[in-house]
Amino acid sequence: MIDIKLKTFYSLVKTKNMTLTAKMLNMTQPGVSKHIKFLEEKLDTKLIDIVGKKIKITKAGYLLESGIYQMIVLENQIYQKINAANNKTKTYKIGATKTIGAYLVSDLMKNYMKKYNCNIILTVDNTNEILKKLNRKDIEFALVEGVFSLNEYNTKEIMEDSLVYVSSLEANIESNKSLDEILDDVLILREEGSGTRKLLENRLSDHNLNIKNFKNYMEIGDITAIKDLISKDMGSSFISKLAVKKEIKENKLKIQNISNFKIERKLYYVWCKGENTNFIDTFIKHNELLLNNYK
């Protein structure tokens, strides 16, 4: 097992934030500082420089991070080989953000488990929470929508998606509306921490608008509940096209085109740098053909 002090430093390099590192590792901030100080004394060199409120990693610090990365890879490979030698049924923990968790990941899991003898434990949550679980190593990899820092992780694109403005059949649907015209609608949106919401907020900001510019809005943390409210003509919402594919096809909901306001995004496989990728690579490759049917 890799020493907890090394894991602490490795996490700090990724976050460059003492408080966030402490939360990720379920430690106190003084505990993080103590681990870093121990390593600096042990190696007789500075690993970080604190300038104001910013943490900068020294050259020696990056060398140590590279070494820890290799240790993590080796540790994972050893565990993988031991499990294979014992011929044990492997258990994998994966995470998915809410849209993917509700409308995509079950098909991918089913397709994978038809061929491979394994157990899969799935956690579904919003983007912020899933990434926290990934950083804490609670899950091995995640399927993520929304806005996050791509350069902090290893990623592979799953597919492209878009957010569409969805209304009930009873709503006044014109061929095209301007963004200003829908500000009088009741907007139903996801909760804070949702990748879908963050993406919407970013696009509204591009037009010098925010959620509060809408006459009224509701925050709902469940996609199914949002669609139910829309069907009852209680509001409209920007929803993943993937999530309303069935309702649109069955003519239960309608898409309203908004002039000069498109929200495109990509869905990603995401895993931490240094993680063993045998399961991840196999999962991705095995599901490539299935995903072509979604495009």
XYZ file of C-alpha atoms in Angstrom:
295
model
C 0.000 0.000 0.000
C 1.250 3.463 -0.869
C 2.005 5.569 2.192
C -0.793 8.001 3.050
C 1.691 10.901 3.124
C 2.553 10.247 -0.513
C -1.134 10.007 -1.403
C -1.717 13.322 0.365
C 1.002 15.035 -1.637
C -0.216 13.477 -4.902
C -3.732 14.818 -4.248
C -2.360 18.257 -3.351
C -0.522 18.454 -6.672
C -3.837 17.809 -8.443
C -5.925 20.270 -6.428
C -3.308 22.858 -5.427
C -5.628 23.560 -2.532
C -5.105 22.456 1.095
C -8.791 22.634 2.036
C -9.974 20.652 -0.988
C -7.255 18.036 -0.475
C -8.287 17.635 3.159
C -11.938 17.138 2.155
C -11.037 14.602 -0.532
C -9.006 12.509 1.897
C -11.287 13.004 4.915
C -8.487 14.737 6.810
C -8.014 18.046 8.553
C -6.113 20.839 6.841
C -3.393 20.762 9.545
C -3.099 17.025 8.832
C -2.365 17.751 5.173
C 0.236 20.355 6.140
C 1.844 17.884 8.556
C 2.188 15.242 5.827
C 3.771 17.715 3.407
C 6.179 18.976 6.062
C 7.195 15.382 6.904
C 8.009 14.644 3.251
C 9.983 17.876 2.855
C 12.058 17.062 5.943
C 12.524 13.447 4.834
C 13.703 14.494 1.359
C 15.476 17.630 2.606
C 13.917 19.793 -0.102
C 10.987 22.103 -0.709
C 8.075 20.423 -2.466
C 5.688 23.381 -2.516
C 5.853 27.158 -2.313
C 2.935 29.107 -0.865
C 2.601 32.530 -2.483
C -0.299 34.430 -0.960
C -3.211 32.009 -1.195
C -1.735 30.070 -4.114
C 0.234 26.824 -3.909
C 3.012 26.321 -6.442
C 4.669 22.938 -6.918
C 8.474 23.005 -7.057
C 10.592 21.056 -9.548
C 11.347 18.510 -6.817
C 7.630 18.315 -6.107
C 6.813 17.398 -9.688
C 9.574 14.777 -9.668
C 8.040 13.234 -6.553
C 4.563 13.337 -8.124
C 5.893 11.475 -11.167
C 7.376 8.806 -8.902
C 4.115 8.432 -6.958
C 2.228 8.071 -10.244
C 4.465 5.141 -11.211
C 3.916 3.589 -7.780
C 0.128 3.839 -8.190
C 0.301 2.179 -11.607
C 2.507 -0.623 -10.263
C 0.272 -1.163 -7.226
C -2.802 -1.477 -9.424
C -1.040 -3.904 -11.755
C -0.021 -6.099 -8.822
C -3.594 -6.244 -7.505
C -4.865 -7.041 -10.983
C -2.424 -9.931 -11.404
C -3.191 -11.371 -7.970
C -6.929 -11.276 -8.646
C -6.417 -12.920 -12.020
C -4.220 -15.633 -10.484
C -6.872 -16.383 -7.868
C -9.535 -16.419 -10.603
C -11.812 -14.260 -8.459
C -14.921 -12.564 -9.758
C -13.890 -8.944 -9.861
C -16.033 -6.137 -8.505
C -15.803 -2.718 -10.102
C -17.218 0.551 -8.791
C -18.176 3.137 -11.369
C -20.008 6.448 -11.262
C -22.313 8.272 -13.645
C -23.818 11.718 -13.690
C -27.603 11.865 -13.621
C -28.494 12.054 -17.311
C -26.033 9.328 -18.260
C -27.049 7.296 -15.222
C -30.716 7.402 -16.186
C -30.547 7.037 -19.967
C -27.287 5.414 -21.056
C -25.138 3.589 -18.526
C -27.517 0.666 -17.877
C -27.281 -0.373 -21.534
C -23.484 -0.170 -21.399
C -23.326 -2.238 -18.203
C -25.685 -4.872 -19.600
C -23.678 -5.127 -22.802
C -20.397 -5.493 -20.896
C -21.639 -8.028 -18.347
C -23.025 -10.297 -21.074
C -19.429 -11.133 -21.981
C -17.402 -10.525 -18.823
C -17.977 -12.230 -15.482
C -17.847 -9.379 -12.989
C -19.821 -7.367 -10.463
C -20.474 -3.676 -11.086
C -21.553 -1.229 -8.393
C -22.974 1.966 -9.895
C -23.249 5.338 -8.141
C -25.359 8.062 -9.774
C -25.024 11.696 -8.673
C -24.436 15.163 -10.078
C -21.132 16.112 -11.690
C -19.555 17.720 -8.614
C -20.292 14.751 -6.356
C -19.188 12.141 -8.905
C -15.838 13.888 -9.401
C -15.342 14.061 -5.623
C -15.911 10.293 -5.413
C -13.464 9.782 -8.269
C -10.808 11.906 -6.561
C -11.277 9.951 -3.316
C -10.919 6.654 -5.239
C -14.442 5.628 -4.184
C -15.046 4.717 -7.826
C -12.670 3.517 -10.534
C -13.980 5.631 -13.363
C -16.983 7.742 -14.237
C -19.217 8.677 -17.120
C -19.629 12.433 -16.918
C -21.609 15.201 -18.591
C -21.247 18.881 -17.927
C -18.438 21.288 -17.156
C -15.253 20.106 -15.452
C -11.474 20.499 -15.778
C -10.469 18.075 -18.543
C -6.729 18.460 -17.952
C -6.987 17.126 -14.384
C -8.086 13.674 -15.577
C -7.697 11.092 -18.280
C -10.736 11.329 -20.533
C -12.228 9.738 -23.623
C -15.252 11.082 -25.449
C -18.353 8.883 -25.280
C -20.595 10.861 -27.611
C -21.885 14.324 -28.387
C -25.080 15.628 -26.854
C -27.004 18.891 -26.735
C -29.384 20.630 -24.374
C -32.739 21.380 -25.982
C -35.518 23.635 -24.720
C -38.442 21.316 -23.964
C -42.068 22.338 -23.435
C -45.438 20.639 -23.065
C -47.766 19.949 -25.981
C -50.072 22.682 -24.618
C -47.375 25.355 -24.636
C -47.360 28.077 -27.276
C -44.791 26.651 -29.681
C -43.564 28.957 -32.430
C -41.117 28.008 -35.165
C -38.411 30.051 -33.461
C -38.231 32.197 -30.357
C -35.536 34.556 -29.240
C -33.802 34.079 -25.917
C -35.449 37.259 -24.620
C -38.900 35.877 -25.425
C -38.519 32.813 -23.210
C -37.545 34.897 -20.175
C -41.270 35.126 -19.389
C -41.494 31.313 -19.190
C -41.261 29.363 -15.948
C -37.820 27.760 -16.139
C -37.346 24.353 -14.537
C -33.677 23.635 -13.916
C -31.422 21.190 -12.162
C -29.876 21.633 -8.720
C -26.588 23.385 -7.869
C -23.650 21.099 -8.699
C -25.346 19.681 -11.777
C -23.218 19.694 -14.922
C -26.311 20.432 -17.006
C -27.089 23.501 -14.918
C -23.493 24.735 -15.010
C -23.432 24.472 -18.791
C -26.714 26.393 -19.066
C -25.443 29.100 -16.709
C -22.269 29.484 -18.775
C -24.212 29.868 -22.025
C -26.629 32.363 -20.474
C -23.639 34.324 -19.205
C -22.360 34.536 -22.797
C -25.555 36.517 -23.487
C -25.190 38.634 -20.315
C -28.043 36.757 -18.649
C -28.470 34.500 -15.637
C -31.137 32.300 -14.065
C -32.644 35.224 -12.160
C -33.498 36.973 -15.421
C -36.320 34.466 -15.878
C -39.670 35.563 -14.481
C -39.928 32.428 -12.326
C -37.875 29.278 -11.936
C -37.928 25.957 -10.095
C -34.956 23.821 -9.040
C -35.522 20.060 -9.289
C -32.858 17.424 -8.676
C -34.513 14.638 -10.663
C -34.828 14.478 -14.456
C -37.960 12.310 -14.407
C -39.695 14.810 -12.116
C -38.682 17.665 -14.405
C -40.215 15.930 -17.429
C -43.386 15.224 -15.471
C -43.728 18.910 -14.536
C -43.190 19.915 -18.163
C -45.865 17.479 -19.352
C -48.279 19.132 -16.903
C -47.451 22.508 -18.530
C -45.871 23.860 -15.344
C -42.782 25.147 -17.100
C -40.078 24.474 -19.666
C -36.520 23.255 -19.286
C -33.189 22.859 -21.036
C -32.727 19.081 -21.018
C -30.313 16.643 -22.595
C -31.589 15.519 -25.985
C -30.657 11.999 -24.897
C -32.997 12.283 -21.893
C -36.073 13.291 -23.913
C -35.490 11.170 -27.001
C -38.318 8.777 -26.096
C -40.856 11.482 -25.154
C -40.201 13.447 -28.340
C -40.560 10.329 -30.483
C -43.845 9.443 -28.754
C -45.081 13.052 -29.130
C -45.428 13.575 -25.366
C -43.165 16.641 -25.226
C -41.964 19.165 -27.796
C -38.668 20.872 -28.523
C -38.765 24.660 -28.909
C -36.047 26.126 -31.138
C -34.325 29.180 -29.653
C -32.706 31.498 -32.194
C -28.931 31.864 -31.887
C -28.808 29.838 -28.684
C -27.399 26.341 -29.008
C -25.927 24.348 -26.138
C -23.664 21.569 -27.364
C -21.656 19.325 -25.082
C -19.725 16.082 -24.957
C -20.127 13.122 -22.635
C -16.906 11.603 -21.316
C -15.401 8.568 -19.716
C -13.259 10.028 -16.904
C -10.624 8.414 -14.681
C -7.773 9.615 -12.492
C -4.279 9.812 -13.864
C -2.217 6.848 -12.728
C -5.136 4.452 -12.440
C -4.974 0.946 -13.875
C -6.859 1.062 -17.164
C -7.399 -2.634 -17.969
C -11.079 -2.614 -16.959
C -11.634 0.886 -18.330
C -10.060 0.070 -21.706
C -12.060 -3.147 -22.008
C -15.322 -1.435 -21.009
C -14.803 1.355 -23.540
C -13.777 -0.894 -26.412
C -16.555 -3.425 -25.803
C -19.234 -0.708 -25.915
C -18.033 1.157 -29.018
C -20.435 -0.618 -31.376
C -23.398 -0.154 -29.035
C -22.732 3.578 -28.733
C -22.830 3.991 -32.499
C -26.571 3.281 -32.263
C -27.031 6.361 -30.048
C -25.392 8.735 -32.494
